[in-house]
mmCIF file of C-alpha atoms and ligand atoms in Angstrom:
data_model
loop_
_atom_site.group_PDB
_atom_site.id
_atom_site.type_symbol
_atom_site.label_atom_id
_atom_site.label_comp_id
_atom_site.label_asym_id
_atom_site.label_seq_id
_atom_site.Cartn_x
_atom_site.Cartn_y
_atom_site.Cartn_z
ATOM 1 C CA MET E 96 -21.148 -15.840 31.128
ATOM 2 C CA VAL E 97 -18.861 -17.137 28.456
ATOM 3 C CA ASN E 98 -19.648 -15.824 24.994
ATOM 4 C CA CYS E 99 -19.585 -18.743 22.528
ATOM 5 C CA VAL E 100 -19.483 -16.591 19.412
ATOM 6 C CA GLY E 101 -16.480 -14.765 20.829
ATOM 7 C CA GLN E 102 -14.839 -18.068 21.593
ATOM 8 C CA MET E 103 -15.389 -19.145 18.034
ATOM 9 C CA LEU E 104 -13.523 -16.106 16.722
ATOM 10 C CA GLU E 105 -10.757 -16.674 19.221
ATOM 11 C CA LYS E 106 -10.303 -20.174 17.935
ATOM 12 C CA ILE E 107 -10.013 -18.943 14.367
ATOM 13 C CA VAL E 108 -7.529 -16.256 15.385
ATOM 14 C CA ASP E 109 -5.441 -18.782 17.329
ATOM 15 C CA GLY E 110 -5.434 -21.020 14.255
ATOM 16 C CA LEU E 111 -4.296 -18.172 12.014
ATOM 17 C CA GLU E 112 -1.562 -17.231 14.461
ATOM 18 C CA SER E 113 -0.240 -20.763 14.481
ATOM 19 C CA GLY E 114 0.005 -20.757 10.683
ATOM 20 C CA LYS E 115 -3.150 -22.656 9.847
ATOM 21 C CA GLU E 116 -4.718 -21.802 6.515
ATOM 22 C CA LEU E 117 -7.932 -19.818 6.845
ATOM 23 C CA ALA E 118 -11.091 -21.517 5.537
ATOM 24 C CA LYS E 119 -13.641 -19.421 3.694
ATOM 25 C CA ASP E 120 -16.284 -19.724 6.401
ATOM 26 C CA GLU E 121 -13.686 -18.660 8.958
ATOM 27 C CA LEU E 122 -12.876 -15.567 6.907
ATOM 28 C CA ALA E 123 -16.606 -14.837 6.740
ATOM 29 C CA ALA E 124 -16.861 -15.166 10.510
ATOM 30 C CA LEU E 125 -13.951 -12.762 11.057
ATOM 31 C CA LEU E 126 -15.154 -10.159 8.572
ATOM 32 C CA LEU E 127 -18.884 -10.229 9.219
ATOM 33 C CA SER E 128 -19.056 -10.799 12.955
ATOM 34 C CA ASP E 129 -20.525 -8.127 15.180
ATOM 35 C CA ASP E 130 -18.972 -9.690 18.234
ATOM 36 C CA LEU E 131 -16.784 -6.871 19.454
ATOM 37 C CA ALA E 132 -14.849 -8.938 21.972
ATOM 38 C CA GLY E 133 -13.931 -11.404 19.247
ATOM 39 C CA THR E 134 -12.859 -8.806 16.694
ATOM 40 C CA ASP E 135 -10.964 -6.937 19.366
ATOM 41 C CA TYR E 136 -9.092 -10.149 20.088
ATOM 42 C CA LEU E 137 -8.256 -10.409 16.376
ATOM 43 C CA LYS E 138 -6.712 -6.922 16.355
ATOM 44 C CA LYS E 139 -4.866 -7.407 19.631
ATOM 45 C CA ARG E 140 -3.279 -10.675 18.516
ATOM 46 C CA ALA E 141 -2.254 -9.070 15.213
ATOM 47 C CA ARG E 142 -0.671 -6.175 17.059
ATOM 48 C CA TYR E 143 1.065 -8.571 19.429
ATOM 49 C CA VAL E 144 2.557 -10.447 16.477
ATOM 50 C CA ALA E 145 3.767 -7.169 14.907
ATOM 51 C CA ASP E 146 5.295 -6.138 18.253
ATOM 52 C CA CYS E 147 7.197 -9.428 18.442
ATOM 53 C CA ILE E 148 8.943 -8.687 15.158
ATOM 54 C CA TYR E 149 9.098 -4.920 14.807
ATOM 55 C CA GLY E 150 8.589 -3.895 18.432
ATOM 56 C CA LYS E 151 7.183 -0.422 18.934
ATOM 57 C CA ASP E 152 8.973 0.916 15.857
ATOM 58 C CA ILE E 153 6.958 2.512 13.081
ATOM 59 C CA TYR E 154 8.680 2.932 9.735
ATOM 60 C CA ILE E 155 8.062 5.989 7.613
ATOM 61 C CA ARG E 156 8.312 6.370 3.853
ATOM 62 C CA GLY E 157 8.458 9.679 2.039
ATOM 63 C CA LEU E 158 5.917 9.446 -0.757
ATOM 64 C CA ILE E 159 6.783 11.436 -3.864
ATOM 65 C CA GLU E 160 3.916 11.439 -6.353
ATOM 66 C CA PHE E 161 5.964 12.475 -9.330
ATOM 67 C CA THR E 162 3.530 12.217 -12.234
ATOM 68 C CA SER E 163 -0.244 12.381 -12.484
ATOM 69 C CA TYR E 164 -0.224 11.355 -16.138
ATOM 70 C CA CYS E 165 -1.455 7.835 -16.712
ATOM 71 C CA ARG E 166 -2.080 5.835 -19.851
ATOM 72 C CA ASN E 167 -4.544 3.556 -18.087
ATOM 73 C CA ASN E 168 -8.230 4.046 -17.557
ATOM 74 C CA CYS E 169 -8.976 2.064 -14.400
ATOM 75 C CA PHE E 170 -12.589 2.573 -13.429
ATOM 76 C CA TYR E 171 -11.868 3.446 -9.800
ATOM 77 C CA CYS E 172 -8.987 5.845 -10.163
ATOM 78 C CA GLY E 173 -9.144 9.625 -10.281
ATOM 79 C CA ILE E 174 -6.040 9.985 -12.454
ATOM 80 C CA ARG E 175 -7.360 7.593 -15.144
ATOM 81 C CA CYS E 176 -6.552 8.880 -18.610
ATOM 82 C CA GLY E 177 -10.236 9.391 -19.399
ATOM 83 C CA ASN E 178 -10.660 11.948 -16.626
ATOM 84 C CA GLN E 179 -10.573 15.274 -18.459
ATOM 85 C CA ASN E 180 -10.908 17.144 -15.182
ATOM 86 C CA ALA E 181 -7.736 15.711 -13.695
ATOM 87 C CA GLN E 182 -4.893 18.177 -13.480
ATOM 88 C CA ARG E 183 -1.720 16.723 -14.873
ATOM 89 C CA TYR E 184 1.852 17.435 -13.808
ATOM 90 C CA ARG E 185 5.296 15.904 -13.964
ATOM 91 C CA LEU E 186 8.233 16.485 -11.654
ATOM 92 C CA SER E 187 11.746 16.863 -13.002
ATOM 93 C CA LYS E 188 14.655 14.895 -11.618
ATOM 94 C CA GLU E 189 15.806 18.072 -9.869
ATOM 95 C CA GLN E 190 12.420 18.578 -8.227
ATOM 96 C CA ILE E 191 12.439 14.963 -7.069
ATOM 97 C CA MET E 192 15.952 15.354 -5.659
ATOM 98 C CA THR E 193 14.841 18.464 -3.789
ATOM 99 C CA CYS E 194 12.006 16.478 -2.205
ATOM 100 C CA CYS E 195 14.514 13.846 -1.096
ATOM 101 C CA GLU E 196 16.929 16.458 0.308
ATOM 102 C CA TYR E 197 14.164 17.862 2.415
ATOM 103 C CA GLY E 198 12.866 14.436 3.374
ATOM 104 C CA TYR E 199 16.317 13.320 4.436
ATOM 105 C CA THR E 200 16.629 16.220 6.878
ATOM 106 C CA LEU E 201 13.246 15.246 8.334
ATOM 107 C CA GLY E 202 14.480 11.700 8.952
ATOM 108 C CA PHE E 203 13.163 9.777 5.962
ATOM 109 C CA ARG E 204 15.375 6.905 4.838
ATOM 110 C CA THR E 205 12.998 5.481 2.235
ATOM 111 C CA PHE E 206 11.683 7.395 -0.732
ATOM 112 C CA VAL E 207 8.726 6.030 -2.636
ATOM 113 C CA LEU E 208 8.448 7.256 -6.202
ATOM 114 C CA GLN E 209 4.855 6.777 -7.202
ATOM 115 C CA GLY E 210 3.122 7.820 -10.371
ATOM 116 C CA GLY E 211 0.721 6.910 -13.109
ATOM 117 C CA GLU E 212 1.968 4.820 -16.016
ATOM 118 C CA ASP E 213 3.598 7.676 -17.865
ATOM 119 C CA ALA E 214 5.699 6.886 -20.953
ATOM 120 C CA TYR E 215 7.455 10.256 -20.618
ATOM 121 C CA TYR E 216 9.589 8.598 -17.944
ATOM 122 C CA THR E 217 11.553 6.214 -20.098
ATOM 123 C CA GLU E 218 13.646 3.433 -18.620
ATOM 124 C CA GLU E 219 16.636 5.723 -18.902
ATOM 125 C CA LYS E 220 14.944 8.582 -17.048
ATOM 126 C CA ILE E 221 13.751 6.350 -14.219
ATOM 127 C CA CYS E 222 17.193 4.778 -13.903
ATOM 128 C CA SER E 223 18.809 8.178 -13.806
ATOM 129 C CA ILE E 224 16.454 9.347 -11.037
ATOM 130 C CA VAL E 225 16.936 6.162 -9.015
ATOM 131 C CA TYR E 226 20.706 6.275 -9.446
ATOM 132 C CA GLY E 227 20.745 9.963 -8.529
ATOM 133 C CA ILE E 228 18.900 9.329 -5.265
ATOM 134 C CA LYS E 229 20.909 6.233 -4.362
ATOM 135 C CA SER E 230 24.256 7.964 -4.945
ATOM 136 C CA ARG E 231 23.312 11.062 -3.000
ATOM 137 C CA PHE E 232 21.657 9.195 -0.102
ATOM 138 C CA GLN E 233 23.567 5.993 0.328
ATOM 139 C CA ASP E 234 21.794 4.977 3.496
ATOM 140 C CA CYS E 235 18.355 5.222 1.888
ATOM 141 C CA ALA E 236 16.076 2.784 0.110
ATOM 142 C CA VAL E 237 14.197 3.651 -3.056
ATOM 143 C CA THR E 238 10.807 2.156 -3.734
ATOM 144 C CA LEU E 239 9.196 2.388 -7.149
ATOM 145 C CA SER E 240 5.452 2.310 -7.705
ATOM 146 C CA ILE E 241 4.977 3.004 -11.394
ATOM 147 C CA GLY E 242 2.886 0.126 -12.606
ATOM 148 C CA GLU E 243 3.286 -2.651 -15.115
ATOM 149 C CA LYS E 244 6.549 -2.657 -17.069
ATOM 150 C CA SER E 245 8.582 -5.248 -18.888
ATOM 151 C CA ARG E 246 10.879 -7.570 -16.998
ATOM 152 C CA GLU E 247 13.785 -5.828 -18.712
ATOM 153 C CA ASN E 248 12.615 -2.459 -17.377
ATOM 154 C CA TYR E 249 12.315 -3.879 -13.872
ATOM 155 C CA GLN E 250 15.757 -5.393 -14.186
ATOM 156 C CA ALA E 251 17.232 -2.071 -15.304
ATOM 157 C CA TYR E 252 15.662 -0.111 -12.432
ATOM 158 C CA TYR E 253 16.975 -2.718 -10.014
ATOM 159 C CA HIS E 254 20.415 -2.463 -11.508
ATOM 160 C CA ALA E 255 20.226 1.330 -11.082
ATOM 161 C CA GLY E 256 19.630 0.766 -7.365
ATOM 162 C CA ALA E 257 15.887 0.448 -6.757
ATOM 163 C CA ASP E 258 15.257 -1.691 -3.687
ATOM 164 C CA ARG E 259 11.513 -2.193 -3.540
ATOM 165 C CA TYR E 260 8.481 -2.147 -5.811
ATOM 166 C CA LEU E 261 4.827 -1.605 -4.979
ATOM 167 C CA LEU E 262 2.275 -2.981 -7.382
ATOM 168 C CA ARG E 263 -1.084 -3.723 -5.846
ATOM 169 C CA HIS E 264 -2.702 -6.663 -7.568
ATOM 170 C CA GLU E 265 -6.070 -4.878 -6.937
ATOM 171 C CA THR E 266 -8.050 -8.154 -6.962
ATOM 172 C CA ALA E 267 -6.976 -11.724 -7.570
ATOM 173 C CA ASN E 268 -10.303 -12.728 -9.104
ATOM 174 C CA GLN E 269 -10.487 -12.660 -12.894
ATOM 175 C CA GLU E 270 -14.090 -11.449 -13.265
ATOM 176 C CA HIS E 271 -13.671 -8.880 -10.546
ATOM 177 C CA TYR E 272 -10.492 -7.635 -12.201
ATOM 178 C CA GLU E 273 -12.400 -7.143 -15.440
ATOM 179 C CA ARG E 274 -15.075 -5.140 -13.677
ATOM 180 C CA LEU E 275 -12.496 -2.734 -12.276
ATOM 181 C CA HIS E 276 -10.292 -2.346 -15.350
ATOM 182 C CA PRO E 277 -10.569 -1.784 -19.089
ATOM 183 C CA LYS E 278 -9.978 -4.889 -21.151
ATOM 184 C CA GLU E 279 -6.389 -4.039 -22.122
ATOM 185 C CA LEU E 280 -5.399 -4.658 -18.532
ATOM 186 C CA ARG E 281 -4.962 -8.303 -17.638
ATOM 187 C CA LEU E 282 -4.783 -9.833 -14.188
ATOM 188 C CA GLU E 283 -2.439 -12.427 -15.590
ATOM 189 C CA ASN E 284 0.062 -9.764 -16.605
ATOM 190 C CA ARG E 285 -0.181 -8.028 -13.265
ATOM 191 C CA LYS E 286 0.593 -11.276 -11.471
ATOM 192 C CA LYS E 287 3.454 -11.955 -13.829
ATOM 193 C CA CYS E 288 4.911 -8.521 -13.039
ATOM 194 C CA LEU E 289 4.800 -9.318 -9.331
ATOM 195 C CA TYR E 290 6.558 -12.645 -9.801
ATOM 196 C CA ASP E 291 9.163 -11.032 -12.087
ATOM 197 C CA LEU E 292 9.851 -8.351 -9.511
ATOM 198 C CA LYS E 293 10.298 -10.945 -6.807
ATOM 199 C CA GLU E 294 12.609 -13.058 -8.897
ATOM 200 C CA ILE E 295 14.759 -10.058 -9.746
ATOM 201 C CA GLY E 296 15.288 -9.480 -6.047
ATOM 202 C CA TYR E 297 13.055 -6.568 -5.107
ATOM 203 C CA GLN E 298 11.203 -6.386 -1.843
ATOM 204 C CA VAL E 299 7.737 -6.541 -3.358
ATOM 205 C CA GLY E 300 4.408 -5.128 -2.276
ATOM 206 C CA ALA E 301 1.022 -6.384 -3.481
ATOM 207 C CA GLY E 302 -2.368 -5.316 -2.178
ATOM 208 C CA PHE E 303 -5.926 -4.324 -2.875
ATOM 209 C CA MET E 304 -8.676 -1.896 -2.004
ATOM 210 C CA VAL E 305 -11.175 -2.885 0.638
ATOM 211 C CA GLY E 306 -14.802 -2.464 -0.393
ATOM 212 C CA SER E 307 -14.151 -1.853 -4.084
ATOM 213 C CA PRO E 308 -17.253 -2.203 -6.275
ATOM 214 C CA PHE E 309 -18.221 -5.858 -6.876
ATOM 215 C CA GLN E 310 -15.863 -7.120 -4.190
ATOM 216 C CA THR E 311 -17.280 -10.107 -2.343
ATOM 217 C CA LEU E 312 -16.166 -12.431 0.384
ATOM 218 C CA ASP E 313 -15.061 -14.845 -2.322
ATOM 219 C CA THR E 314 -12.868 -12.285 -4.069
ATOM 220 C CA ILE E 315 -11.296 -11.305 -0.753
ATOM 221 C CA TYR E 316 -10.652 -14.959 -0.060
ATOM 222 C CA GLU E 317 -8.834 -15.181 -3.380
ATOM 223 C CA ASP E 318 -6.850 -12.054 -2.517
ATOM 224 C CA LEU E 319 -5.653 -13.708 0.659
ATOM 225 C CA GLN E 320 -4.825 -16.920 -1.170
ATOM 226 C CA PHE E 321 -2.845 -14.970 -3.727
ATOM 227 C CA ILE E 322 -0.953 -13.150 -0.987
ATOM 228 C CA ARG E 323 -0.190 -16.448 0.695
ATOM 229 C CA GLU E 324 1.133 -17.814 -2.584
ATOM 230 C CA LEU E 325 3.179 -14.763 -3.616
ATOM 231 C CA GLU E 326 4.572 -14.114 -0.133
ATOM 232 C CA PRO E 327 5.112 -10.393 -0.693
ATOM 233 C CA HIS E 328 7.300 -8.384 1.669
ATOM 234 C CA MET E 329 4.707 -5.610 1.811
ATOM 235 C CA VAL E 330 0.943 -5.485 1.489
ATOM 236 C CA GLY E 331 -0.841 -2.209 0.805
ATOM 237 C CA ILE E 332 -4.512 -2.231 1.638
ATOM 238 C CA GLY E 333 -6.839 0.678 2.211
ATOM 239 C CA PRO E 334 -10.510 1.391 1.768
ATOM 240 C CA PHE E 335 -11.834 2.094 -1.703
ATOM 241 C CA ILE E 336 -13.087 5.691 -1.845
ATOM 242 C CA PRO E 337 -15.116 6.825 -4.865
ATOM 243 C CA HIS E 338 -13.891 9.644 -7.076
ATOM 244 C CA LYS E 339 -16.483 11.952 -8.570
ATOM 245 C CA ASP E 340 -15.072 11.897 -12.110
ATOM 246 C CA THR E 341 -14.920 8.124 -12.506
ATOM 247 C CA PRO E 342 -17.502 5.499 -13.495
ATOM 248 C CA PHE E 343 -17.654 4.586 -9.804
ATOM 249 C CA ALA E 344 -18.783 8.036 -8.678
ATOM 250 C CA GLY E 345 -21.634 7.622 -6.233
ATOM 251 C CA THR E 346 -20.693 4.086 -5.166
ATOM 252 C CA ARG E 347 -20.045 3.292 -1.530
ATOM 253 C CA ALA E 348 -16.661 3.544 0.104
ATOM 254 C CA GLY E 349 -15.039 0.648 1.924
ATOM 255 C CA THR E 350 -15.354 0.734 5.686
ATOM 256 C CA LEU E 351 -12.870 1.397 8.435
ATOM 257 C CA GLU E 352 -13.806 -1.753 10.287
ATOM 258 C CA MET E 353 -13.428 -4.081 7.313
ATOM 259 C CA THR E 354 -10.032 -2.550 6.516
ATOM 260 C CA LEU E 355 -8.833 -2.956 10.097
ATOM 261 C CA ARG E 356 -9.901 -6.584 10.256
ATOM 262 C CA LEU E 357 -8.158 -7.324 6.979
ATOM 263 C CA LEU E 358 -4.989 -5.603 8.177
ATOM 264 C CA SER E 359 -5.067 -7.879 11.219
ATOM 265 C CA ILE E 360 -5.721 -11.008 9.184
ATOM 266 C CA ILE E 361 -2.853 -10.195 6.835
ATOM 267 C CA ARG E 362 -0.511 -9.538 9.757
ATOM 268 C CA LEU E 363 -1.411 -12.864 11.329
ATOM 269 C CA MET E 364 -1.014 -14.713 8.043
ATOM 270 C CA ASN E 365 2.317 -13.112 7.328
ATOM 271 C CA PRO E 366 3.851 -11.916 10.620
ATOM 272 C CA ARG E 367 6.900 -10.219 9.070
ATOM 273 C CA VAL E 368 5.029 -8.305 6.386
ATOM 274 C CA LEU E 369 5.521 -4.536 6.109
ATOM 275 C CA LEU E 370 2.016 -3.203 6.421
ATOM 276 C CA PRO E 371 1.159 0.468 5.967
ATOM 277 C CA ALA E 372 -1.696 2.306 7.637
ATOM 278 C CA THR E 373 -2.553 3.974 4.334
ATOM 279 C CA THR E 374 -3.568 7.489 3.378
ATOM 280 C CA ALA E 375 -6.992 6.171 2.370
ATOM 281 C CA LEU E 376 -7.456 4.810 5.894
ATOM 282 C CA GLY E 377 -6.507 8.219 7.287
ATOM 283 C CA THR E 378 -8.943 9.825 4.862
ATOM 284 C CA ILE E 379 -12.048 7.887 5.933
ATOM 285 C CA HIS E 380 -11.463 8.308 9.655
ATOM 286 C CA PRO E 381 -9.576 10.953 11.662
ATOM 287 C CA MET E 382 -7.954 8.231 13.775
ATOM 288 C CA GLY E 383 -7.544 5.802 10.862
ATOM 289 C CA ARG E 384 -3.768 5.808 11.121
ATOM 290 C CA GLU E 385 -3.682 5.023 14.812
ATOM 291 C CA LEU E 386 -6.376 2.375 14.505
ATOM 292 C CA GLY E 387 -4.445 0.797 11.639
ATOM 293 C CA ILE E 388 -1.288 0.594 13.762
ATOM 294 C CA GLU E 389 -3.277 -0.868 16.623
ATOM 295 C CA ALA E 390 -4.655 -3.509 14.268
ATOM 296 C CA GLY E 391 -1.152 -4.590 13.203
ATOM 297 C CA ALA E 392 0.152 -2.043 10.667
ATOM 298 C CA ASN E 393 3.757 -0.852 11.127
ATOM 299 C CA VAL E 394 4.382 1.679 8.340
ATOM 300 C CA VAL E 395 3.119 5.161 7.495
ATOM 301 C CA MET E 396 3.791 7.033 4.283
ATOM 302 C CA PRO E 397 3.590 10.811 4.643
ATOM 303 C CA ASN E 398 3.366 12.933 1.523
ATOM 304 C CA LEU E 399 6.679 14.427 0.463
ATOM 305 C CA SER E 400 5.587 15.802 -2.926
ATOM 306 C CA PRO E 401 5.992 19.536 -3.571
ATOM 307 C CA VAL E 402 3.056 21.278 -1.915
ATOM 308 C CA ASP E 403 1.785 22.901 -5.130
ATOM 309 C CA VAL E 404 1.187 19.573 -6.903
ATOM 310 C CA ARG E 405 -0.312 17.580 -4.069
ATOM 311 C CA LYS E 406 -3.922 18.418 -4.775
ATOM 312 C CA LYS E 407 -3.469 17.264 -8.342
ATOM 313 C CA TYR E 408 -2.762 13.672 -7.368
ATOM 314 C CA GLN E 409 -6.383 12.904 -6.549
ATOM 315 C CA LEU E 410 -6.812 9.150 -6.726
ATOM 316 C CA TYR E 411 -10.112 9.521 -4.840
ATOM 317 C CA ASP E 412 -12.237 12.318 -3.412
ATOM 318 C CA ASN E 413 -10.888 14.289 -0.441
ATOM 319 C CA LYS E 414 -7.562 12.458 -0.426
ATOM 320 C CA LEU E 415 -5.527 13.786 2.460
ATOM 321 C CA CYS E 416 -2.345 15.588 1.537
ATOM 322 C CA THR E 417 -2.002 18.255 4.179
ATOM 323 C CA GLY E 418 -2.182 18.265 7.953
ATOM 324 C CA ASP E 419 -0.618 15.269 9.610
ATOM 325 C CA GLU E 420 -0.535 13.543 6.250
ATOM 326 C CA ALA E 421 2.202 15.881 5.091
ATOM 327 C CA ALA E 422 5.870 15.125 5.666
ATOM 328 C CA GLU E 423 6.421 18.620 7.064
ATOM 329 C CA SER E 424 4.052 17.749 9.927
ATOM 330 C CA LEU E 425 6.143 14.776 10.944
ATOM 331 C CA HIS E 426 6.411 16.130 14.481
ATOM 332 C CA ASN E 427 2.601 15.848 14.803
ATOM 333 C CA LEU E 428 2.637 12.348 13.426
ATOM 334 C CA LYS E 429 5.405 11.441 15.897
ATOM 335 C CA LYS E 430 3.306 12.753 18.712
ATOM 336 C CA ARG E 431 0.244 10.878 17.549
ATOM 337 C CA MET E 432 2.220 7.644 17.387
ATOM 338 C CA ALA E 433 3.788 8.338 20.791
ATOM 339 C CA ASP E 434 0.298 8.851 22.221
ATOM 340 C CA ILE E 435 -0.551 5.257 21.374
ATOM 341 C CA GLY E 436 2.831 3.925 22.523
ATOM 342 C CA TYR E 437 4.771 3.792 19.240
ATOM 343 C CA ARG E 438 7.830 5.586 17.904
ATOM 344 C CA ILE E 439 8.694 6.714 14.431
ATOM 345 C CA VAL E 440 12.246 5.639 13.691
ATOM 346 C CA ILE E 441 14.944 6.940 11.384
ATOM 347 C CA ASP E 442 15.573 3.739 9.495
ATOM 348 C CA ARG E 443 15.276 2.276 6.009
ATOM 349 C CA GLY E 444 12.743 -0.082 7.502
ATOM 350 C CA ASP E 445 13.593 -3.171 5.513
ATOM 351 C CA PHE E 446 11.686 -6.426 5.644
ATOM 352 C CA ARG E 447 13.077 -8.466 8.522
ATOM 353 C CA ARG E 448 13.939 -11.928 7.395
ATOM 354 C CA GLU E 449 14.710 -13.093 10.909
HETATM 355 N N1 5AD F 544 -9.868 4.571 -3.647
HETATM 356 C C1 5AD F 544 -8.891 3.996 -2.937
HETATM 357 N N2 5AD F 544 -7.706 3.640 -3.435
HETATM 358 C C2 5AD F 544 -7.495 3.885 -4.745
HETATM 359 N N3 5AD F 544 -6.450 3.625 -5.530
HETATM 360 C C3 5AD F 544 -6.716 4.075 -6.770
HETATM 361 N N4 5AD F 544 -7.948 4.619 -6.809
HETATM 362 C C4 5AD F 544 -8.458 4.500 -5.558
HETATM 363 C C5 5AD F 544 -9.693 4.832 -4.963
HETATM 364 N N5 5AD F 544 -10.672 5.402 -5.670
HETATM 365 C C6 5AD F 544 -5.295 2.855 -5.081
HETATM 366 C C7 5AD F 544 -5.061 1.645 -5.987
HETATM 367 C C8 5AD F 544 -3.654 1.874 -6.500
HETATM 368 C C9 5AD F 544 -3.065 2.801 -5.475
HETATM 369 C C10 5AD F 544 -1.930 3.636 -5.960
HETATM 370 O O1 5AD F 544 -4.133 3.631 -5.119
HETATM 371 O O2 5AD F 544 -5.139 0.443 -5.229
HETATM 372 O O3 5AD F 544 -2.906 0.692 -6.633
#
């Protein structure tokens, strides 16, 4: 017998795929439905769309978490400045270069420099690191993920050679933003940063956590609207996972299923987007990575930080940093991707305009 609920989801998915804007009740149907055939259809169509643009290629990024110092006190984050238990470290330019050397031999052609908002790394220092990497590895892309800076800073990093910038918007809803961040942090400024970055010429990544405290269907709807408006080249989404030394200790984590459905929706809304199956997704489920790829993701970001600092970059409890999460286990990751029919490629993995 034909399943009408399933057919309803199929209709919504077909609409999304043809570029139709998603209505709020349609989003609700996609996210809340327990119709497995329908949600399976959602994931399959999203994967099909990703295949049409990126084929079976999976891009890798070497993630270098170069500072765990942060001036901000975001309620969800384990490296918030108020966390006295967090272990702090900084990597020198030489240490960062060594990570890149090693990463290059493994096949990485994108290095992501991520860190807290740490004033120790002045504009000059960041530019020197970026320039150092770009001169040594001319066939590589450098992505920065170091938070909110001035337009002049962003311009200078770009001039030094930075290609991409990741700055999750975290939530596009004002009240929700205020419930996740201390009052010094303004959604308006975050959005402005993203638009500045885009105007300067970066490939830009926005994104949010799935299942963060106080998130609702309405806030997610606004996230999707914001993404539609910004048209980022990358979208980073992963489940929220509580950290024991934050105000959100003891709250519930986001779910695998909700994250997968949102990955699919974002892929369908923005077929060319670079979409990582994030570390957080790998942390909440042993097959999170694979399931993310199968739901439309096309990027993975193994950890390339020096082994002795990895445990200190604890954004949330039990964050993976070893095993197949680690760059040195790339052969395992390759095998895992091959097992589901995908191949990790040696490529910068740029956004494909056409
Ligand atoms: N759970 C999941 N993701 C988190 N991030 C920060 N804290 C957490 C957490 N507790 C994410 C934020 C940030 C990115 C670097 O890590 O979305 O932008």
